[in-house]
């Protein structure tokens, strides 16, 4: 039997931080090279129930990492390569803290893994799309989540000191999976042969030295005496592959939403809760006038440039909703304001796509939208007169599980596409949301993108751009019943259903991590052999030995 | 909390049957058209604990279906199209029996879904590769697994009688997923728009009539008065697309393994159990002389043609192991006999690839090997002097999670590839096992296939064709420790690990069904909201209402 779920969640949690407040990481700069060093403070975990020994981590450690990666992209365009290493002697990182995992509820474990996965994918996104390369300099033991962090880097080098090894000991020690992309990246990214990966995944002590290189687990090993200089040489070579522009960055200032009992109010995003109905409405507001339209003005606007501001706010709201509001299962998306200004902003995003800051903004919006796709909540878009569902904001309607558009001849309403719906925001499956939506009718994507001007409700319905278009008589009942009906269903079945229906078509390493790997890990996180009273995770670090039910499923 | 697992498995179960013994299906022939009609006998379920009302099914019903599909391929090469329908008035099929699911252990549910998934994929395989087309003639309600069965067909037609609908009511009624490929096939095969699929997947009553056609859920609807003739016309048109040869088929006779306490003995396959160690050895034997090498002789040999015989036996053994021996977690694969005869058999399979029976044999071996890949047990291949791991039989070593080859200069041993390793047996991911193995080194596949003659142990190791090649001093300890070590690990973590490492690279609809969809369903099959004391599956058909924990995970 599974252990009863506890809710030891340290809530409400904030995802905002700043290098000046980091407890667990040091960020240092040397021209185009940044060094991000892990130095986890044992007693500074999110909960006093565990100590973060040996550079093991909890969500608080990973929130700082995510913040650092994000700031490197926006605040430090001069950084071309990042060394990821540790300040602890002979220890790189021991992985996710096991006592934290043991004491966490099922949903906390799942959300923890989701966020850490998103952070590692953000590192790969930075490398692929911003020319910010990562070198994992493994100065000591590198186990489990520590090795998974290294796997997210472009290169991995390991000190050769007859002691330091890379390992994925989750299966032999804890009866769970390396669930932060480890299994997928070993075979799909590093392309370790599957039988070698099988062996590697079953031995707690890991692999070191020459064998680690031969098996492709790391790129090189160096003796301690040559480690520093070798890392320095390699990271310089990596930096040379980068196309980052240099020059001053912009500051990412705190978002500081105003929080009341039933509302989170950001400058361009408002989340309003109806907790008894287990629902919330997320309103995203269009800019109130034209956005800055020259690189100089955009740089000057900095984090107040509307496309960046609104998606930073939305991203923060989604993260908070995930961990702080687990019972709010249905999220209604609304876009308000003048769509003309959204479309003007899109024109700016297109015109200056090559400017480094606009590039960063576009990729950030892409990641924020992916975070919506990967959020285990139902999203319904409600499109009414006065809506601003156009271009980039229409991606939210496309990300929704369903959309309802009011068809009231007395109060006209419309939606509109822009060039920003044509490619810049691919989903995890590599397709745009329009391509995903019209997977059965691919030529329709180009037809709709060629459509000049807005779609009225009937046109939008006929085009398949919205799910339903009730008239003014039916509207109130239909949308109310939709939300109430959704909220009455099993949240687990909905999570599984949405995870299957949202990602049609091709799979990528990213969807494999969130589909195959994560789904199996979530299954294992429920299994008595891991989390039951005699399970391996439960027994770890106690005097009890795990006892397994050896029936194979 | 999850309901404690029961083991109500009706074991030992046999997967062998014959049309003369079918309880639930009628198979009729009319020239190139076969009609397979579901007529489930309520009181003939595998267990007396439930009644199979409304053409609902359990594993016993599906074993007959799988048998029928298989026999149509081998025994009826004249059949070009199959109508799948029901003999019950106004009912096509109500899906998997809910009371069976409720009373089943977790592992039984998972194995049940795996087998039904394999059977539906076998239907699609028959359509794609043997020109045997399927038409689902839905003469009445078609719910859940009933609709998933229809989804596996090439075409779906629905009677339009203001009552009959297609539906996937699993999520709203039972808090589980349509797990027999339903969610995947709706969006990936039928390419129903994801928002429409979302709506469809949340309403118990389903969709009927014109809307079912517009949404692509079915291909056509016909009023009852025109249903029969329309079905007849459509199936004739489907049959015309077929390239099946006609002519007499071959009989598939019973396998009749001799079973003793510790052994299952088939003509060319022996399974020997060491149950205290939770392991079994599967020995596959090479032919004892050259196999028949002309179409006439192969037809005369019929089901005794070695390649067909040995893989029918292996397939049966794997199926029985899955359900009847859940604690036997580690399977050692050995191939014995003269590899020259295996290679000669492979030459025959290549030379007569275009003959219908050889084509069927090749595709059957492909499916049997996929069944191995999808079996949640660890496979280790042990390769010693006297082994027959060559060509087709070497696919078993490639399917294994690891392989060990004895390197003893005094007792030479070798392995060998053939043209049958180059394409005819793709895995579910669409790659051959060699391509999967050398995903990180693709040009090596052609190099190895071009290698003339056998590989000795050192060559095999250097080529990466085996995992380890211990010498005669280490061999006994190393293979013993490998098996013992494997058997000591959590079976759940191994299942998850293997499911991730085995399927590197691209994903297909098939791997999406077994990866993403099945993994999520297995998770849900553990969740209290489905199977807990107040879960929806537990409460179904009782006076209790399901109560959910509405926390989203």
GROMACS .gro file of N, CA, C and O in nm, chain B residues 376-456:
model
  324
  929UNK      N    1   0.780  -0.652  -1.975
  929UNK     CA    2   0.837  -0.586  -1.857
  929UNK      C    3   0.916  -0.686  -1.773
  929UNK      O    4   0.887  -0.710  -1.656
  930UNK      N    5   1.015  -0.745  -1.833
  930UNK     CA    6   1.112  -0.831  -1.765
  930UNK      C    7   1.249  -0.794  -1.816
  930UNK      O    8   1.263  -0.749  -1.930
  931UNK      N    9   1.349  -0.821  -1.736
  931UNK     CA   10   1.486  -0.798  -1.781
  931UNK      C   11   1.531  -0.918  -1.864
  931UNK      O   12   1.510  -1.033  -1.822
  932UNK      N   13   1.592  -0.891  -1.977
  932UNK     CA   14   1.644  -0.998  -2.061
  932UNK      C   15   1.797  -0.987  -2.068
  932UNK      O   16   1.849  -0.880  -2.101
  933UNK      N   17   1.864  -1.096  -2.039
  933UNK     CA   18   2.009  -1.103  -2.058
  933UNK      C   19   2.036  -1.216  -2.157
  933UNK      O   20   1.984  -1.327  -2.140
  934UNK      N   21   2.115  -1.189  -2.259
  934UNK     CA   22   2.155  -1.295  -2.351
  934UNK      C   23   2.289  -1.350  -2.308
  934UNK      O   24   2.384  -1.274  -2.284
  935UNK      N   25   2.297  -1.482  -2.294
  935UNK     CA   26   2.423  -1.548  -2.261
  935UNK      C   27   2.470  -1.625  -2.384
  935UNK      O   28   2.399  -1.712  -2.434
  936UNK      N   29   2.590  -1.593  -2.428
  936UNK     CA   30   2.639  -1.645  -2.556
  936UNK      C   31   2.764  -1.729  -2.529
  936UNK      O   32   2.869  -1.676  -2.493
  937UNK      N   33   2.750  -1.859  -2.545
  937UNK     CA   34   2.860  -1.951  -2.511
  937UNK      C   35   2.893  -2.039  -2.632
  937UNK      O   36   2.820  -2.039  -2.731
  938UNK      N   37   2.999  -2.115  -2.621
  938UNK     CA   38   3.032  -2.207  -2.730
  938UNK      C   39   2.912  -2.297  -2.761
  938UNK      O   40   2.842  -2.340  -2.670
  939UNK      N   41   2.891  -2.321  -2.888
  939UNK     CA   42   2.775  -2.401  -2.928
  939UNK      C   43   2.650  -2.318  -2.945
  939UNK      O   44   2.541  -2.371  -2.965
  940UNK      N   45   2.665  -2.186  -2.938
  940UNK     CA   46   2.546  -2.101  -2.950
  940UNK      C   47   2.504  -2.085  -3.096
  940UNK      O   48   2.584  -2.105  -3.188
  941UNK      N   49   2.377  -2.048  -3.113
  941UNK     CA   50   2.322  -2.028  -3.247
  941UNK      C   51   2.274  -1.885  -3.265
  941UNK      O   52   2.178  -1.859  -3.336
  942UNK      N   53   2.340  -1.788  -3.198
  942UNK     CA   54   2.301  -1.647  -3.212
  942UNK      C   55   2.352  -1.594  -3.346
  942UNK      O   56   2.458  -1.532  -3.355
  943UNK      N   57   2.275  -1.618  -3.448
  943UNK     CA   58   2.310  -1.573  -3.582
  943UNK      C   59   2.184  -1.519  -3.648
  943UNK      O   60   2.075  -1.569  -3.624
  944UNK      N   61   2.201  -1.415  -3.727
  944UNK     CA   62   2.090  -1.364  -3.807
  944UNK      C   63   1.965  -1.339  -3.724
  944UNK      O   64   1.968  -1.267  -3.624
  945UNK      N   65   1.856  -1.400  -3.765
  945UNK     CA   66   1.728  -1.380  -3.696
  945UNK      C   67   1.739  -1.409  -3.547
  945UNK      O   68   1.684  -1.335  -3.465
  946UNK      N   69   1.810  -1.514  -3.510
  946UNK     CA   70   1.819  -1.544  -3.366
  946UNK      C   71   1.907  -1.442  -3.294
  946UNK      O   72   1.890  -1.421  -3.174
  947UNK      N   73   1.999  -1.376  -3.367
  947UNK     CA   74   2.078  -1.272  -3.301
  947UNK      C   75   1.991  -1.152  -3.263
  947UNK      O   76   2.027  -1.074  -3.174
  948UNK      N   77   1.875  -1.136  -3.328
  948UNK     CA   78   1.783  -1.029  -3.286
  948UNK      C   79   1.747  -1.044  -3.137
  948UNK      O   80   1.721  -0.945  -3.070
  949UNK      N   81   1.746  -1.168  -3.088
  949UNK     CA   82   1.715  -1.188  -2.946
  949UNK      C   83   1.825  -1.129  -2.858
  949UNK      O   84   1.797  -1.071  -2.753
  950UNK      N   85   1.949  -1.145  -2.901
  950UNK     CA   86   2.060  -1.085  -2.824
  950UNK      C   87   2.052  -0.933  -2.832
  950UNK      O   88   2.081  -0.863  -2.735
  951UNK      N   89   2.010  -0.881  -2.949
  951UNK     CA   90   1.996  -0.737  -2.964
  951UNK      C   91   1.877  -0.683  -2.885
  951UNK      O   92   1.876  -0.569  -2.841
  952UNK      N   93   1.775  -0.767  -2.868
  952UNK     CA   94   1.658  -0.725  -2.790
  952UNK      C   95   1.688  -0.727  -2.641
  952UNK      O   96   1.620  -0.660  -2.562
  953UNK      N   97   1.790  -0.803  -2.602
  953UNK     CA   98   1.820  -0.817  -2.460
  953UNK      C   99   1.872  -0.685  -2.402
  953UNK      O  100   1.932  -0.604  -2.473
  954UNK      N  101   1.851  -0.667  -2.273
  954UNK     CA  102   1.902  -0.547  -2.208
  954UNK      C  103   2.054  -0.548  -2.201
  954UNK      O  104   2.117  -0.442  -2.202
  955UNK      N  105   2.110  -0.666  -2.190
  955UNK     CA  106   2.256  -0.683  -2.196
  955UNK      C  107   2.286  -0.818  -2.257
  955UNK      O  108   2.204  -0.909  -2.251
  956UNK      N  109   2.411  -0.832  -2.306
  956UNK     CA  110   2.454  -0.964  -2.353
  956UNK      C  111   2.594  -0.992  -2.301
  956UNK      O  112   2.678  -0.902  -2.289
  957UNK      N  113   2.615  -1.115  -2.265
  957UNK     CA  114   2.744  -1.162  -2.215
  957UNK      C  115   2.793  -1.272  -2.307
  957UNK      O  116   2.719  -1.367  -2.334
  958UNK      N  117   2.916  -1.261  -2.356
  958UNK     CA  118   2.971  -1.362  -2.447
  958UNK      C  119   3.099  -1.417  -2.385
  958UNK      O  120   3.192  -1.342  -2.353
  959UNK      N  121   3.105  -1.548  -2.370
  959UNK     CA  122   3.223  -1.612  -2.311
  959UNK      C  123   3.342  -1.604  -2.408
  959UNK      O  124   3.331  -1.645  -2.524
  960UNK      N  125   3.453  -1.553  -2.356
  960UNK     CA  126   3.574  -1.544  -2.438
  960UNK      C  127   3.676  -1.644  -2.387
  960UNK      O  128   3.759  -1.614  -2.302
  961UNK      N  129   3.664  -1.768  -2.437
  961UNK     CA  130   3.751  -1.876  -2.391
  961UNK      C  131   3.826  -1.929  -2.512
  961UNK      O  132   3.769  -1.995  -2.598
  962UNK      N  133   3.957  -1.900  -2.521
  962UNK     CA  134   4.033  -1.940  -2.641
  962UNK      C  135   4.027  -2.090  -2.667
  962UNK      O  136   4.038  -2.134  -2.781
  963UNK      N  137   4.008  -2.168  -2.560
  963UNK     CA  138   4.005  -2.313  -2.580
  963UNK      C  139   3.872  -2.363  -2.635
  963UNK      O  140   3.861  -2.476  -2.683
  964UNK      N  141   3.769  -2.281  -2.622
  964UNK     CA  142   3.636  -2.325  -2.669
  964UNK      C  143   3.578  -2.212  -2.753
  964UNK      O  144   3.500  -2.131  -2.705
  965UNK      N  145   3.618  -2.207  -2.880
  965UNK     CA  146   3.580  -2.094  -2.964
  965UNK      C  147   3.427  -2.080  -2.976
  965UNK      O  148   3.355  -2.179  -2.967
  966UNK      N  149   3.388  -1.959  -2.998
  966UNK     CA  150   3.247  -1.925  -3.002
  966UNK      C  151   3.233  -1.806  -3.095
  966UNK      O  152   3.325  -1.728  -3.110
  967UNK      N  153   3.119  -1.794  -3.158
  967UNK     CA  154   3.101  -1.677  -3.245
  967UNK      C  155   2.955  -1.641  -3.258
  967UNK      O  156   2.866  -1.718  -3.221
  968UNK      N  157   2.936  -1.521  -3.312
  968UNK     CA  158   2.802  -1.476  -3.350
  968UNK      C  159   2.810  -1.429  -3.494
  968UNK      O  160   2.919  -1.408  -3.546
  969UNK      N  161   2.694  -1.412  -3.558
  969UNK     CA  162   2.699  -1.369  -3.697
  969UNK      C  163   2.572  -1.293  -3.733
  969UNK      O  164   2.463  -1.322  -3.683
  970UNK      N  165   2.590  -1.194  -3.820
  970UNK     CA  166   2.474  -1.119  -3.870
  970UNK      C  167   2.430  -1.175  -4.004
  970UNK      O  168   2.504  -1.247  -4.070
  971UNK      N  169   2.309  -1.137  -4.044
  971UNK     CA  170   2.260  -1.173  -4.178
  971UNK      C  171   2.175  -1.059  -4.230
  971UNK      O  172   2.151  -0.960  -4.159
  972UNK      N  173   2.128  -1.074  -4.351
  972UNK     CA  174   2.042  -0.970  -4.409
  972UNK      C  175   1.917  -0.949  -4.326
  972UNK      O  176   1.853  -0.843  -4.335
  973UNK      N  177   1.879  -1.048  -4.248
  973UNK     CA  178   1.757  -1.034  -4.167
  973UNK      C  179   1.779  -0.939  -4.050
  973UNK      O  180   1.682  -0.900  -3.984
  974UNK      N  181   1.901  -0.900  -4.023
  974UNK     CA  182   1.926  -0.797  -3.920
  974UNK      C  183   1.920  -0.656  -3.979
  974UNK      O  184   1.939  -0.558  -3.908
  975UNK      N  185   1.899  -0.648  -4.111
  975UNK     CA  186   1.914  -0.518  -4.178
  975UNK      C  187   1.783  -0.445  -4.204
  975UNK      O  188   1.785  -0.338  -4.263
  976UNK      N  189   1.671  -0.500  -4.162
  976UNK     CA  190   1.549  -0.426  -4.190
  976UNK      C  191   1.417  -0.494  -4.161
  976UNK      O  192   1.322  -0.429  -4.117
  977UNK      N  193   1.407  -0.626  -4.183
  977UNK     CA  194   1.274  -0.687  -4.174
  977UNK      C  195   1.210  -0.686  -4.035
  977UNK      O  196   1.090  -0.707  -4.025
  978UNK      N  197   1.287  -0.663  -3.932
  978UNK     CA  198   1.232  -0.672  -3.796
  978UNK      C  199   1.244  -0.539  -3.722
  978UNK      O  200   1.309  -0.531  -3.617
  979UNK      N  201   1.182  -0.431  -3.772
  979UNK     CA  202   1.191  -0.305  -3.698
  979UNK      C  203   1.128  -0.317  -3.560
  979UNK      O  204   1.036  -0.397  -3.539
  980UNK      N  205   1.178  -0.237  -3.469
  980UNK     CA  206   1.117  -0.225  -3.337
  980UNK      C  207   0.997  -0.129  -3.346
  980UNK      O  208   0.972  -0.070  -3.451
  981UNK      N  209   0.929  -0.110  -3.235
  981UNK     CA  210   0.816  -0.016  -3.234
  981UNK      C  211   0.858   0.125  -3.271
  981UNK      O  212   0.776   0.203  -3.320
  982UNK      N  213   0.984   0.161  -3.246
  982UNK     CA  214   1.030   0.296  -3.278
  982UNK      C  215   1.063   0.315  -3.425
  982UNK      O  216   1.108   0.422  -3.466
  983UNK      N  217   1.042   0.210  -3.505
  983UNK     CA  218   1.067   0.221  -3.648
  983UNK      C  219   1.210   0.191  -3.689
  983UNK      O  220   1.239   0.182  -3.809
  984UNK      N  221   1.299   0.177  -3.592
  984UNK     CA  222   1.438   0.144  -3.623
  984UNK      C  223   1.460  -0.006  -3.608
  984UNK      O  224   1.391  -0.073  -3.531
  985UNK      N  225   1.560  -0.058  -3.679
  985UNK     CA  226   1.601  -0.195  -3.652
  985UNK      C  227   1.671  -0.199  -3.516
  985UNK      O  228   1.710  -0.096  -3.461
  986UNK      N  229   1.688  -0.320  -3.466
  986UNK     CA  230   1.760  -0.330  -3.337
  986UNK      C  231   1.907  -0.289  -3.350
  986UNK      O  232   1.966  -0.238  -3.255
  987UNK      N  233   1.966  -0.311  -3.467
  987UNK     CA  234   2.103  -0.262  -3.487
  987UNK      C  235   2.106  -0.110  -3.491
  987UNK      O  236   2.194  -0.047  -3.431
  988UNK      N  237   2.009  -0.049  -3.559
  988UNK     CA  238   2.005   0.098  -3.563
  988UNK      C  239   1.980   0.155  -3.424
  988UNK      O  240   2.036   0.258  -3.388
  989UNK      N  241   1.897   0.089  -3.348
  989UNK     CA  242   1.870   0.134  -3.212
  989UNK      C  243   1.997   0.124  -3.129
  989UNK      O  244   2.032   0.215  -3.055
  990UNK      N  245   2.066   0.012  -3.144
  990UNK     CA  246   2.187  -0.010  -3.065
  990UNK      C  247   2.295   0.091  -3.098
  990UNK      O  248   2.362   0.141  -3.009
  991UNK      N  249   2.309   0.120  -3.226
  991UNK     CA  250   2.415   0.213  -3.267
  991UNK      C  251   2.356   0.349  -3.304
  991UNK      O  252   2.400   0.413  -3.399
  992UNK      N  253   2.261   0.393  -3.225
  992UNK     CA  254   2.198   0.523  -3.249
  992UNK      C  255   2.302   0.634  -3.244
  992UNK      O  256   2.288   0.737  -3.309
  993UNK      N  257   2.407   0.613  -3.169
  993UNK     CA  258   2.512   0.714  -3.157
  993UNK      C  259   2.620   0.698  -3.262
  993UNK      O  260   2.714   0.778  -3.267
  994UNK      N  261   2.606   0.599  -3.348
  994UNK     CA  262   2.716   0.565  -3.439
  994UNK      C  263   2.655   0.500  -3.563
  994UNK      O  264   2.685   0.385  -3.596
  995UNK      N  265   2.569   0.576  -3.634
  995UNK     CA  266   2.485   0.513  -3.737
  995UNK      C  267   2.563   0.444  -3.849
  995UNK      O  268   2.517   0.343  -3.901
  996UNK      N  269   2.679   0.498  -3.883
  996UNK     CA  270   2.749   0.437  -3.997
  996UNK      C  271   2.800   0.297  -3.961
  996UNK      O  272   2.832   0.217  -4.048
  997UNK      N  273   2.807   0.270  -3.831
  997UNK     CA  274   2.855   0.139  -3.787
  997UNK      C  275   2.760   0.026  -3.829
  997UNK      O  276   2.803  -0.088  -3.849
  998UNK      N  277   2.633   0.060  -3.840
  998UNK     CA  278   2.535  -0.043  -3.877
  998UNK      C  279   2.572  -0.104  -4.011
  998UNK      O  280   2.578  -0.227  -4.026
  999UNK      N  281   2.600  -0.019  -4.110
  999UNK     CA  282   2.635  -0.071  -4.243
  999UNK      C  283   2.769  -0.143  -4.240
  999UNK      O  284   2.785  -0.247  -4.305
 1000UNK      N  285   2.863  -0.088  -4.165
 1000UNK     CA  286   2.993  -0.154  -4.152
 1000UNK      C  287   2.977  -0.297  -4.102
 1000UNK      O  288   3.034  -0.391  -4.156
 1001UNK      N  289   2.898  -0.311  -3.996
 1001UNK     CA  290   2.884  -0.444  -3.935
 1001UNK      C  291   2.807  -0.539  -4.026
 1001UNK      O  292   2.839  -0.657  -4.035
 1002UNK      N  293   2.706  -0.484  -4.095
 1002UNK     CA  294   2.629  -0.570  -4.186
 1002UNK      C  295   2.716  -0.615  -4.304
 1002UNK      O  296   2.693  -0.721  -4.362
 1003UNK      N  297   2.818  -0.533  -4.336
 1003UNK     CA  298   2.907  -0.570  -4.447
 1003UNK      C  299   3.015  -0.669  -4.404
 1003UNK      O  300   3.086  -0.726  -4.488
 1004UNK      N  301   3.028  -0.690  -4.275
 1004UNK     CA  302   3.130  -0.781  -4.223
 1004UNK      C  303   3.101  -0.924  -4.272
 1004UNK      O  304   2.991  -0.974  -4.258
 1005UNK      N  305   3.203  -0.986  -4.328
 1005UNK     CA  306   3.184  -1.118  -4.385
 1005UNK      C  307   3.214  -1.225  -4.280
 1005UNK      O  308   3.324  -1.227  -4.225
 1006UNK      N  309   3.119  -1.308  -4.251
 1006UNK     CA  310   3.143  -1.420  -4.161
 1006UNK      C  311   3.123  -1.385  -4.015
 1006UNK      O  312   3.074  -1.277  -3.981
 1007UNK      N  313   3.159  -1.479  -3.929
 1007UNK     CA  314   3.130  -1.464  -3.786
 1007UNK      C  315   3.221  -1.363  -3.717
 1007UNK      O  316   3.325  -1.323  -3.769
 1008UNK      N  317   3.178  -1.321  -3.598
 1008UNK     CA  318   3.258  -1.240  -3.507
 1008UNK      C  319   3.298  -1.328  -3.389
 1008UNK      O  320   3.211  -1.388  -3.325
 1009UNK      N  321   3.428  -1.335  -3.360
 1009UNK     CA  322   3.466  -1.407  -3.239
 1009UNK      C  323   3.442  -1.314  -3.119
 1009UNK      O  324   3.408  -1.197  -3.138
   0.00000   0.00000   0.00000
